[in-house]
Every structure is written in structure tokens, then in C-alpha cells.
N, CA, C and O of each residue as an XYZ file, in Angstrom:
696
protein
N     100.306    157.833     85.054
C     100.971    157.287     83.876
C     101.874    156.144     84.314
O     102.536    156.227     85.348
N     101.896    155.083     83.527
C     102.773    153.942     83.802
C     103.900    153.949     82.773
O     103.663    154.003     81.566
N     105.128    153.894     83.280
C     106.321    153.874     82.435
C     106.931    152.478     82.492
O     106.746    151.756     83.472
N     107.653    152.101     81.452
C     108.222    150.760     81.393
C     109.484    150.770     80.539
O     109.528    151.395     79.479
N     110.507    150.069     81.016
C     111.721    149.882     80.236
C     112.420    148.619     80.733
O     111.962    147.985     81.683
N     113.514    148.262     80.096
C     114.202    146.992     80.364
C     115.686    147.211     80.568
O     116.284    148.145     80.035
N     116.265    146.307     81.366
C     117.691    146.325     81.635
C     118.221    144.914     81.474
O     117.675    143.970     82.045
N     119.286    144.769     80.696
C     119.911    143.456     80.495
C     120.954    143.235     81.579
O     122.030    143.832     81.546
N     120.636    142.389     82.526
C     121.532    142.116     83.646
C     122.271    140.799     83.411
O     121.923    140.053     82.495
N     123.286    140.506     84.226
C     123.962    139.205     84.120
C     123.031    138.035     84.447
O     123.354    136.882     84.160
N     121.877    138.334     85.049
C     120.937    137.288     85.456
C     119.701    137.227     84.574
O     118.740    136.528     84.896
N     119.721    137.944     83.479
C     118.579    137.962     82.573
C     117.958    139.344     82.492
O     118.365    140.270     83.193
N     116.976    139.464     81.631
C     116.312    140.748     81.400
C     115.468    141.138     82.605
O     114.732    140.322     83.160
N     115.589    142.390     82.993
C     114.812    142.944     84.097
C     113.832    143.960     83.522
O     114.212    144.856     82.769
N     112.572    143.801     83.890
C     111.530    144.759     83.517
C     111.356    145.740     84.666
O     111.196    145.344     85.820
N     111.390    147.017     84.336
C     111.233    148.075     85.337
C     109.988    148.876     84.974
O     109.851    149.360     83.851
N     109.086    149.007     85.942
C     107.908    149.842     85.744
C     107.891    150.907     86.821
O     108.321    150.683     87.952
N     107.383    152.075     86.444
C     107.316    153.195     87.378
C     106.049    153.997     87.144
O     105.507    154.050     86.041
N     105.603    154.615     88.217
C     104.528    155.596     88.143
C     105.174    156.968     88.305
O     106.398    157.072     88.388
N     104.374    157.998     88.348
C     104.912    159.330     88.606
C     105.446    159.446     90.038
O     106.211    160.362     90.340
N     105.043    158.516     90.927
C     105.474    158.554     92.328
C     106.762    157.779     92.585
O     107.510    158.120     93.501
N     107.035    156.732     91.785
C     108.233    155.941     92.046
C     108.245    154.616     91.304
O     107.325    154.298     90.550
N     109.301    153.851     91.529
C     109.420    152.514     90.935
C     108.363    151.632     91.580
O     108.285    151.554     92.806
N     107.554    150.974     90.774
C     106.498    150.120     91.322
C     106.737    148.649     91.022
O     106.096    147.784     91.619
N     107.648    148.353     90.108
C     107.910    146.963     89.762
C     109.297    146.822     89.163
O     109.713    147.622     88.324
N     110.008    145.790     89.606
C     111.293    145.441     89.033
C     111.382    143.926     89.146
O     111.560    143.388     90.239
N     111.259    143.237     88.012
C     111.237    141.776     88.024
C     112.113    141.219     86.905
O     112.381    141.890     85.908
N     112.546    139.985     87.093
C     113.185    139.244     86.010
C     112.057    138.778     85.107
O     111.223    137.970     85.517
N     112.026    139.279     83.889
C     110.861    139.046     83.029
C     111.066    137.962     81.984
O     110.147    137.676     81.217
N     112.238    137.355     81.930
C     112.463    136.361     80.885
C     112.476    137.031     79.534
O     113.081    138.088     79.359
N     111.818    136.423     78.593
C     111.811    136.973     77.235
C     110.566    137.796     76.937
O     110.428    138.337     75.840
N     109.648    137.897     77.915
C     108.417    138.667     77.736
C     108.714    140.154     77.847
O     109.281    140.608     78.840
N     108.332    140.907     76.829
C     108.532    142.357     76.869
C     107.279    143.069     76.385
O     106.569    142.598     75.496
N     107.033    144.213     76.998
C     105.932    145.085     76.612
C     106.511    146.302     75.900
O     107.724    146.404     75.718
N     105.653    147.209     75.505
C     106.114    148.444     74.864
C     106.896    149.287     75.855
O     106.530    149.392     77.026
N     107.969    149.882     75.378
C     108.796    150.749     76.208
C     108.168    152.137     76.270
O     107.835    152.737     75.248
N     108.016    152.628     77.497
C     107.566    153.987     77.743
C     108.571    154.557     78.739
O     108.395    154.410     79.949
N     109.625    155.206     78.240
C     110.725    155.627     79.112
C     110.354    156.771     80.056
O     109.396    157.510     79.830
N     111.140    156.886     81.110
C     110.990    158.009     82.038
C     112.355    158.322     82.638
O     113.260    157.487     82.617
N     112.493    159.523     83.168
C     113.737    159.934     83.818
C     114.035    159.026     85.014
O     115.188    158.664     85.248
N     113.000    158.659     85.768
C     113.184    157.806     86.937
C     113.697    156.431     86.543
O     114.588    155.897     87.205
N     113.159    155.849     85.487
C     113.636    154.533     85.051
C     115.075    154.642     84.542
O     115.873    153.728     84.751
N     115.411    155.736     83.885
C     116.798    155.942     83.453
C     117.733    155.976     84.662
O     118.822    155.403     84.620
N     117.314    156.641     85.737
C     118.102    156.660     86.978
C     118.206    155.256     87.570
O     119.267    154.855     88.048
N     117.115    154.522     87.537
C     117.101    153.159     88.059
C     118.081    152.277     87.291
O     118.836    151.514     87.893
N     118.069    152.380     85.981
C     118.991    151.591     85.153
C     120.437    151.943     85.481
O     121.286    151.055     85.559
N     120.725    153.216     85.673
C     122.091    153.631     86.026
C     122.500    153.016     87.362
O     123.636    152.566     87.513
N     121.589    152.993     88.331
C     121.910    152.405     89.630
C     122.049    150.890     89.544
O     122.882    150.311     90.241
N     121.253    150.241     88.708
C     121.409    148.792     88.498
C     122.768    148.489     87.868
O     123.439    147.537     88.267
N     123.174    149.296     86.887
C     124.500    149.110     86.273
C     125.592    149.203     87.329
O     126.523    148.398     87.335
N     125.483    150.178     88.218
C     126.469    150.337     89.291
C     126.438    149.144     90.244
O     127.489    148.655     90.659
N     125.244    148.676     90.592
C     125.118    147.518     91.485
C     125.817    146.304     90.876
O     126.624    145.655     91.541
N     125.514    145.999     89.632
C     126.108    144.817     88.995
C     127.598    144.999     88.724
O     128.325    144.011     88.611
N     128.066    146.238     88.619
C     129.500    146.504     88.453
C     130.242    146.450     89.788
O     131.472    146.494     89.823
N     129.491    146.355     90.885
C     130.100    146.273     92.203
C     130.430    147.613     92.836
O     131.170    147.670     93.819
N     129.883    148.702     92.279
C     130.190    150.032     92.810
C     129.026    150.645     93.589
O     129.156    151.762     94.089
N     127.909    149.957     93.704
C     126.751    150.457     94.464
C     126.256    149.368     95.392
O     126.097    148.213     94.996
N     126.011    149.760     96.652
C     125.476    148.816     97.628
C     124.054    149.154     98.050
O     123.327    148.282     98.526
N     123.651    150.398     97.882
C     122.313    150.837     98.267
C     121.679    151.606     97.118
O     122.353    152.341     96.396
N     120.384    151.427     96.964
C     119.645    152.143     95.922
C     118.999    153.377     96.541
O     118.562    153.362     97.692
N     118.950    154.434     95.756
C     118.403    155.704     96.211
C     117.362    156.156     95.194
O     117.606    157.054     94.388
N     116.208    155.521     95.250
C     115.141    155.800     94.292
C     113.807    155.859     95.035
O     113.620    155.136     96.014
N     112.887    156.700     94.595
C     111.552    156.662     95.191
C     110.835    155.385     94.751
O     110.927    154.970     93.596
N     110.120    154.771     95.699
C     109.412    153.520     95.410
C     107.911    153.730     95.562
O     107.464    154.546     96.367
N     107.148    152.987     94.784
C     105.687    153.063     94.816
C     105.098    151.655     94.691
O     104.360    151.376     93.746
N     105.424    150.755     95.649
C     104.915    149.389     95.546
C     103.423    149.319     95.871
O     102.910    150.111     96.661
N     102.748    148.374     95.259
C     101.337    148.145     95.548
C     101.249    146.894     96.408
O     101.749    145.833     96.034
N     100.609    147.028     97.562
C     100.440    145.902     98.469
C      99.661    146.328     99.691
O      99.271    147.487     99.831
N      99.438    145.362    100.582
C      98.751    145.664    101.832
C      99.702    146.430    102.752
O     100.905    146.496    102.498
N      99.162    146.997    103.802
C     100.015    147.709    104.765
C     101.033    146.757    105.377
O     102.185    147.140    105.585
N     100.624    145.508    105.674
C     101.556    144.539    106.231
C     102.669    144.230    105.236
O     103.844    144.218    105.604
N     102.306    143.979    103.975
C     103.324    143.712    102.957
C     104.295    144.876    102.853
O     105.507    144.666    102.793
N     103.786    146.088    102.831
C     104.651    147.265    102.730
C     105.582    147.376    103.929
O     106.724    147.813    103.788
N     105.105    146.982    105.114
C     105.975    147.026    106.294
C     107.095    145.992    106.177
O     108.225    146.252    106.590
N     106.784    144.825    105.617
C     107.811    143.804    105.394
C     108.805    144.311    104.355
O     110.013    144.178    104.550
N     108.328    144.884    103.266
C     109.219    145.367    102.210
C     110.117    146.483    102.732
O     111.280    146.576    102.338
N     109.588    147.332    103.615
C     110.418    148.378    104.209
C     111.497    147.758    105.092
O     112.643    148.208    105.086
N     111.130    146.727    105.851
C     112.113    146.040    106.700
C     113.187    145.367    105.855
O     114.346    145.313    106.265
N     112.824    144.855    104.686
C     113.817    144.260    103.785
C     114.857    145.299    103.381
O     116.040    144.982    103.254
N     114.423    146.525    103.182
C     115.349    147.591    102.774
C     116.368    147.913    103.858
O     117.396    148.534    103.587
N     116.081    147.489    105.088
C     117.004    147.730    106.200
C     118.065    146.642    106.335
O     118.980    146.782    107.147
N     117.966    145.561    105.559
C     118.987    144.508    105.609
C     120.200    145.023    104.840
O     120.099    145.311    103.648
N     121.346    145.140    105.510
C     122.520    145.706    104.836
C     123.050    144.825    103.697
O     122.908    143.603    103.717
N     123.643    145.458    102.738
C     124.344    144.789    101.641
C     125.328    143.788    102.243
O     126.054    144.109    103.184
N     125.345    142.577    101.697
C     126.294    141.561    102.148
C     125.888    140.829    103.405
O     126.677    140.050    103.940
N     124.681    141.056    103.894
C     124.184    140.380    105.088
C     122.897    139.630    104.756
O     122.235    139.917    103.759
N     122.562    138.685    105.592
C     121.305    137.960    105.432
C     120.560    137.953    106.757
O     121.162    138.045    107.826
N     119.251    137.843    106.670
C     118.375    137.656    107.831
C     117.549    136.410    107.567
O     117.319    136.040    106.416
N     117.111    135.773    108.624
C     116.147    134.684    108.489
C     114.746    135.302    108.481
O     114.569    136.472    108.820
N     113.767    134.504    108.094
C     112.389    134.985    108.132
C     111.997    135.335    109.569
O     111.273    136.304    109.799
N     112.477    134.546    110.535
C     112.185    134.834    111.945
C     112.803    136.165    112.370
O     112.147    136.960    113.043
N     114.043    136.413    111.989
C     114.675    137.694    112.334
C     113.898    138.866    111.741
O     113.751    139.910    112.376
N     113.405    138.682    110.524
C     112.626    139.740    109.882
C     111.312    139.956    110.643
O     110.912    141.097    110.876
N     110.642    138.869    111.028
C     109.397    138.975    111.798
C     109.661    139.656    113.143
O     108.857    140.469    113.600
N     110.785    139.322    113.772
C     111.138    139.952    115.045
C     111.405    141.446    114.871
O     111.061    142.240    115.747
N     112.009    141.834    113.759
C     112.250    143.267    113.490
C     110.928    144.025    113.362
O     110.858    145.229    113.611
N     109.885    143.296    112.969
C     108.557    143.899    112.846
C     107.769    143.770    114.153
O     106.580    144.084    114.203
N     108.452    143.301    115.221
C     107.818    143.085    116.530
C     106.643    142.126    116.457
O     105.642    142.291    117.155
N     106.781    141.117    115.597
C     105.717    140.135    115.428
C     106.326    138.770    115.117
O     106.162    138.260    114.009
N     107.038    138.166    116.097
C     107.762    136.919    115.822
C     106.876    135.745    115.414
O     107.370    134.774    114.840
N     105.588    135.817    115.698
C     104.682    134.732    115.299
C     104.243    134.850    113.837
O     103.570    133.960    113.318
N     104.617    135.931    113.181
C     104.192    136.178    111.795
C     105.208    135.679    110.773
O     105.283    136.215    109.668
N     105.986    134.667    111.124
C     107.044    134.187    110.227
C     106.487    133.795    108.861
O     107.043    134.182    107.834
N     105.412    133.043    108.840
C     104.839    132.611    107.545
C     104.282    133.784    106.754
O     104.442    133.844    105.535
N     103.634    134.707    107.433
C     103.106    135.896    106.743
C     104.243    136.741    106.188
O     104.129    137.299    105.096
N     105.343    136.839    106.936
C     106.523    137.557    106.457
C     107.065    136.870    105.209
O     107.430    137.537    104.240
N     107.120    135.533    105.230
C     107.573    134.792    104.057
C     106.672    135.025    102.856
O     107.154    135.161    101.732
N     105.367    135.072    103.088
C     104.429    135.340    102.001
C     104.606    136.722    101.414
O     104.587    136.891    100.194
N     104.778    137.712    102.271
C     104.995    139.087    101.790
C     106.325    139.190    101.058
O     106.427    139.873    100.039
N     107.341    138.514    101.576
C     108.650    138.512    100.926
C     108.536    137.949     99.505
O     109.126    138.485     98.567
N     107.781    136.880     99.360
C     107.609    136.245     98.054
C     106.809    137.080     97.067
O     106.886    136.855     95.860
N     106.046    138.037     97.569
C     105.244    138.892     96.684
C     105.863    140.270     96.479
O     105.201    141.187     95.994
N     107.114    140.410     96.845
C     107.823    141.676     96.660
C     107.861    142.034     95.171
O     108.424    141.281     94.377
N     107.277    143.163     94.782
C     107.248    143.518     93.360
C     108.502    144.256     92.870
O     108.630    144.542     91.680
N     109.425    144.562     93.793
C     110.589    145.376     93.404
C     111.858    144.641     93.831
O     112.572    145.074     94.736
N     112.119    143.525     93.161
C     113.270    142.702     93.502
C     114.565    143.498     93.359
O     114.595    144.493     92.634
N     115.601    143.092     94.015
C     116.916    143.747     94.062
C     116.896    145.036     94.871
O     117.621    145.147     95.860
N     116.086    146.010     94.475
C     116.033    147.273     95.195
C     115.452    147.055     96.587
O     115.960    147.596     97.570
N     114.403    146.273     96.666
C     113.873    145.779     97.930
C     114.438    144.366     98.040
O     113.888    143.433     97.453
N     115.538    144.197     98.789
C     116.386    143.001     98.665
C     115.854    141.735     99.339
O     116.392    141.285    100.351
N     114.797    141.173     98.769
C     114.224    139.941     99.306
C     115.187    138.756     99.167
O     115.012    137.738     99.838
N     116.190    138.879     98.311
C     117.171    137.800     98.147
C     118.056    137.641     99.381
O     118.762    136.641     99.503
N     118.031    138.602    100.290
C     118.870    138.548    101.492
C     118.215    137.778    102.636
O     118.769    137.713    103.734
N     117.036    137.192    102.388
C     116.348    136.429    103.425
C     116.568    134.938    103.154
O     116.324    134.442    102.054
N     117.040    134.242    104.198
C     117.348    132.817    104.082
C     116.607    132.054    105.174
O     115.997    132.655    106.059
N     116.664    130.732    105.106
C     116.019    129.901    106.111
C     116.702    130.028    107.466
O     117.857    130.445    107.549
N     115.988    129.669    108.522
C     116.516    129.769    109.884
C     117.781    128.934    110.068
O     118.640    129.273    110.882
N     117.895    127.848    109.314
C     119.078    126.989    109.424
C     120.251    127.519    108.598
O     121.319    126.907    108.566
N     120.052    128.652    107.935
C     121.114    129.236    107.122
C     121.125    128.738    105.693
O     122.073    128.999    104.953
N     120.091    128.028    105.296
C     120.030    127.489    103.940
C     119.290    128.448    103.013
O     118.477    129.263    103.447
N     119.596    128.325    101.731
C     118.852    129.085    100.734
C     117.442    128.527    100.684
O     117.244    127.312    100.664
N     116.492    129.398    100.665
C     115.100    128.985    100.523
C     114.598    129.556     99.206
O     115.371    130.136     98.444
N     113.340    129.398     98.940
C     112.790    129.846     97.673
C     113.056    131.310     97.371
O     113.273    132.130     98.263
N     113.030    131.601     96.096
C     113.196    132.970     95.602
C     112.420    133.037     94.301
O     112.627    132.215     93.409
N     111.529    134.008     94.186
C     110.675    134.094     92.997
C     111.487    134.164     91.711
O     111.026    133.715     90.661
N     112.682    134.717     91.783
C     113.545    134.821     90.607
C     114.336    133.554     90.332
O     115.055    133.482     89.336
N     114.214    132.552     91.199
C     114.963    131.302     91.055
C     116.113    131.268     92.057
O     116.831    132.255     92.220
N     116.282    130.140     92.722
C     117.317    130.013     93.746
C     118.702    130.265     93.165
O     119.581    130.762     93.868
N     118.912    129.933     91.897
C     120.217    130.182     91.277
C     120.524    131.677     91.227
O     121.656    132.095     91.468
N     119.514    132.469     90.915
C     119.712    133.924     90.910
C     119.993    134.423     92.327
O     120.863    135.269     92.533
N     119.262    133.902     93.287
C     119.468    134.293     94.680
C     120.898    133.986     95.105
O     121.556    134.820     95.728
N     121.375    132.807     94.777
C     122.741    132.419     95.128
C     123.748    133.358     94.464
O     124.714    133.781     95.099
N     123.528    133.683     93.199
C     124.429    134.593     92.485
C     124.449    135.956     93.169
O     125.518    136.526     93.387
N     123.265    136.483     93.509
C     123.176    137.808     94.129
C     123.884    137.829     95.482
O     124.593    138.784     95.796
N     123.695    136.785     96.279
C     124.360    136.733     97.579
C     125.877    136.646     97.412
O     126.623    137.299     98.141
N     126.330    135.841     96.452
C     127.775    135.751     96.184
C     128.306    137.098     95.702
O     129.398    137.512     96.091
N     127.539    137.779     94.858
C     127.920    139.108     94.358
C     128.100    140.094     95.509
O     128.944    140.988     95.452
N     127.290    139.915     96.559
C     127.359    140.804     97.717
C     128.366    140.323     98.763
O     128.503    140.934     99.823
N     129.064    139.236     98.467
C     130.108    138.761     99.373
C     129.651    137.789    100.438
O     130.404    137.494    101.366
N     128.432    137.282    100.325
C     127.930    136.292    101.281
C     128.415    134.925    100.818
O     128.184    134.537     99.673
N     129.079    134.202    101.695
C     129.606    132.886    101.327
C     128.858    131.789    102.075
O     128.015    132.059    102.931
N     129.181    130.563    101.736
C     128.601    129.429    102.436
C     127.587    128.648    101.638
O     127.000    127.699    102.158
N     127.364    129.010    100.407
C     126.411    128.294     99.565
C     127.191    127.642     98.431
O     127.396    128.245     97.378
N     127.626    126.397     98.659
C     128.604    125.742     97.797
C     128.048    125.190     96.493
O     128.825    124.790     95.626
N     126.746    125.156     96.328
C     126.170    124.606     95.106
C     126.699    125.378     93.893
O     126.652    126.608     93.884
N     127.202    124.677     92.867
C     127.704    125.395     91.685
C     126.581    126.162     90.983
O     125.439    125.708     90.910
N     126.940    127.319     90.480
C     125.966    128.164     89.799
C     125.719    127.694     88.381
O     126.654    127.558     87.593
N     124.454    127.443     88.055
C     124.045    127.104     86.700
C     122.881    128.035     86.369
O     121.730    127.761     86.709
N     123.204    129.132     85.703
C     122.183    130.131     85.412
C     121.431    129.873     84.118
O     120.380    130.470     83.881
N     121.957    128.992     83.281
C     121.350    128.768     81.966
C     119.869    128.402     82.056
O     119.087    128.750     81.170
N     119.487    127.707     83.117
C     118.104    127.254     83.236
C     117.143    128.359     83.652
O     115.948    128.257     83.377
N     117.631    129.418     84.309
C     116.730    130.460     84.802
C     116.851    131.793     84.076
O     115.947    132.624     84.159
N     117.929    132.003     83.384
C     118.209    133.329     82.846
C     117.142    133.830     81.860
O     116.955    135.037     81.709
N     116.455    132.916     81.200
C     115.431    133.315     80.232
C     114.019    133.116     80.757
O     113.056    133.195     79.996
N     113.889    132.857     82.057
C     112.570    132.605     82.627
C     112.046    133.822     83.372
O     112.806    134.609     83.936
N     110.734    133.952     83.358
C     110.071    135.012     84.113
C     109.986    134.551     85.561
O     109.708    133.383     85.832
N     110.221    135.457     86.474
C     110.172    135.054     87.869
C     108.758    134.699     88.277
O     107.786    135.204     87.716
N     108.659    133.819     89.268
C     107.367    133.358     89.774
C     106.646    134.468     90.520
O     107.218    135.512     90.834
N     105.377    134.212     90.795
C     104.536    135.080     91.625
C     104.416    136.485     91.070
O     104.399    137.454     91.828
N     104.333    136.604     89.757
C     104.188    137.944     89.157
C     102.801    138.180     88.591
O     102.538    139.248     88.038
N     101.913    137.211     88.716
C     100.579    137.367     88.140
C      99.764    138.476     88.809
O      98.811    138.984     88.218
N     100.129    138.855     90.032
C      99.413    139.898     90.751
C      99.909    141.304     90.420
O      99.314    142.285     90.867
N     100.967    141.415     89.659
C     101.541    142.720     89.356
C     100.755    143.437     88.290
O      99.953    142.829     87.580
N     100.983    144.727     88.175
C     100.275    145.566     87.199
C     100.639    145.197     85.774
O     100.134    145.803     84.830
């Protein structure tokens, strides 16, 4: 069974999908919405998202059920090991996977992460310390990093342009 519900975040509407095994998708969906099919797990997820955005939660404690290749799943698991308020480069992430030559593949898997925020792909930055692409929009990435206490990204935040947009690279999702 596939469950679906929505959460209104400071960064726009988030669509949450779950199976009986765990959360399988969490994306910024813009204004696109499907029928709501609630579940206890999604209710727990929404409560944890509320805590995260209120600044009282740093780690999520939910079962996950992402769909991807074994390599993608290994990258997504490594993303979960990046502590709140810290960033890694794509190279550091590849090195954590004992495959430093896989930097581009790590970047590709990071970009196809179906469970944004909970699997914190926003914590990955360029080797030079610059913000790089983020499927949810670089403005959202900057906001999330600032929310977690990461400084050094001086560009002023303008969320109006992204808050109602669906994040990129979601065509492969369920």
C-alpha cells in the first residue's frame, strides 16, 4: 500500500509518501498534490519535521524504504551519517564509501535522493566550500544549512522564486 500526505514547511509544501516498510519519498512538491492517504508513519514523520523546523530535532528516527540501486542506497546511507550542522564535500562522501574515484557517481546518487531532509543531501557542498546544485533549489539548501547553524554563505535568501516549485529530478519517483 502507498500512503501520501503533505506538510507545509517554511520552504514550501512537502509531499511525503510511505509504504508499509517506511518513508519512500519526501520532496518539495510545489503546488502539485495527489490524494491524501494517511498513515501512522506519515503522522510521525510530520511530527518530526515540525520539530526539525522548530529547531528542536537534529536527527530523524523513522524507518526508510527508498527505491534505488545498491550504490545509490549506500550513498544515501552515508548521507545519513553527516551530522546536523556539518557539511561534507562530494569527495569526502566518496572517500567515506572507500571509493574516492566515484565523486561524480556520488554526486549523481545525491541528486536522485528521494527522501530529502531526512536523508540530508543538502549537507553536501563543493570541494571549494561553495554551494552546489540541490534538487530543491540552492535557495532552499542555503536556508537549511543556515537553519542548522552552518555559516559562510553570504548570498541573501530569496525564497519567493522556489517556494512554490517542485524540486528537480523527481520524474523517476513513484
